[in-house]
Short mmCIF file of C-alpha atoms in Angstrom, two decimals:
data_model
loop_
_atom_site.label_atom_id
_atom_site.label_comp_id
_atom_site.label_asym_id
_atom_site.label_seq_id
_atom_site.Cartn_x
_atom_site.Cartn_y
_atom_site.Cartn_z
CA MET C 197 0.47 -0.51 -18.59
CA ASP C 198 -1.69 2.48 -17.78
CA SER C 199 0.54 4.93 -15.45
CA SER C 200 -2.23 5.30 -12.75
CA ASN C 201 -2.35 1.62 -12.36
CA LYS C 202 1.13 1.46 -12.02
CA THR C 203 1.48 4.10 -9.55
CA ARG C 204 -1.08 2.38 -7.62
CA TYR C 205 0.52 -1.08 -7.69
CA ILE C 206 3.75 0.52 -6.78
CA ALA C 207 2.03 2.07 -3.67
CA GLU C 208 0.35 -1.24 -2.64
CA ALA C 209 3.66 -3.03 -2.90
CA ARG C 210 5.21 -0.47 -0.64
CA PHE C 211 2.42 -0.89 1.75
CA LEU C 212 3.08 -4.67 1.93
CA ARG C 213 6.75 -4.30 2.21
CA ALA C 214 6.39 -1.99 5.26
CA TYR C 215 4.01 -4.35 6.81
CA PHE C 216 6.11 -7.58 6.51
CA TYR C 217 8.94 -5.85 7.44
CA PHE C 218 7.48 -4.40 10.30
CA ASP C 219 6.40 -8.10 11.41
CA LEU C 220 10.01 -9.38 10.76
CA VAL C 221 11.79 -6.82 12.65
CA ARG C 222 9.56 -7.35 15.61
CA LEU C 223 9.99 -10.98 15.41
CA PHE C 224 13.71 -11.25 14.76
CA GLY C 225 15.55 -7.91 15.33
CA ASN C 226 18.27 -7.78 12.91
CA ILE C 227 17.34 -8.72 9.59
CA PRO C 228 18.62 -8.41 5.94
CA LEU C 229 17.25 -5.12 4.51
CA VAL C 230 16.63 -5.65 0.51
CA THR C 231 15.19 -2.77 -1.47
CA LYS C 232 16.18 -3.96 -4.88
CA ALA C 233 16.06 -7.11 -6.93
CA LEU C 234 19.23 -9.22 -6.08
CA ASP C 235 21.53 -11.21 -8.56
CA PRO C 236 22.31 -14.73 -7.43
CA THR C 237 25.66 -13.51 -6.27
CA GLU C 238 24.37 -10.96 -3.88
CA TYR C 239 21.83 -13.25 -2.06
CA TYR C 240 23.92 -13.29 1.01
CA GLN C 241 23.10 -9.88 2.59
CA PRO C 242 24.37 -8.65 5.93
CA GLN C 243 21.80 -7.71 8.64
CA ALA C 244 20.41 -4.33 9.10
CA LYS C 245 19.83 -2.87 12.60
CA PRO C 246 16.33 -2.60 13.57
CA GLU C 247 16.62 1.40 13.26
CA GLU C 248 17.43 1.24 9.79
CA VAL C 249 14.52 -1.14 8.97
CA TYR C 250 12.07 1.15 10.98
CA LYS C 251 13.26 4.10 8.81
CA LEU C 252 12.50 2.27 5.48
CA ILE C 253 9.11 1.26 7.06
CA ALA C 254 8.44 4.96 7.90
CA GLU C 255 9.31 5.91 4.25
CA ASP C 256 7.14 3.53 2.84
CA ARG C 257 3.99 4.37 4.93
CA ASN C 258 4.81 8.16 4.44
CA SER C 259 4.68 7.96 0.66
CA PRO C 260 1.21 6.49 0.04
CA SER C 261 -0.27 7.10 -3.50
CA PRO C 262 -3.35 9.28 -3.76
CA THR C 263 -4.89 6.33 -6.13
CA CYS C 264 -5.02 4.14 -2.96
CA ARG C 265 -7.32 6.35 -1.01
CA ARG C 266 -10.29 4.98 -2.99
CA PRO C 267 -12.55 2.41 -1.17
CA PRO C 268 -11.93 -1.09 -2.31
CA THR C 269 -14.14 -2.69 -4.59
CA ALA C 270 -16.39 -5.59 -3.62
CA SER C 271 -14.68 -8.00 -6.07
CA PHE C 272 -11.11 -7.16 -5.15
CA PRO C 273 -10.54 -5.41 -1.67
CA ARG C 274 -7.28 -3.53 -1.00
CA PRO C 275 -5.87 -1.80 1.84
CA ILE C 276 -6.81 1.82 2.24
CA THR C 277 -4.35 4.39 3.28
CA GLY C 278 -4.91 7.62 5.05
CA VAL C 279 -8.33 6.70 6.56
#
């Protein structure tokens, strides 16, 4: 995979993770915080405090990729950060 595409995909995935965790923590409060792939034996995760979730959201939001600042193409729109 091209390294610029990989960087862009990682930044987009972090944006989406922050977006969805923001909705989850607002709706439910304490939620499991998963930041890595889990083995089936690790599926039960303790709930994290909302402060921990908001910290992860801030980290994801504050580390955008410079390649995501391009305007979206007409064929496949993407969220733009830093605008």
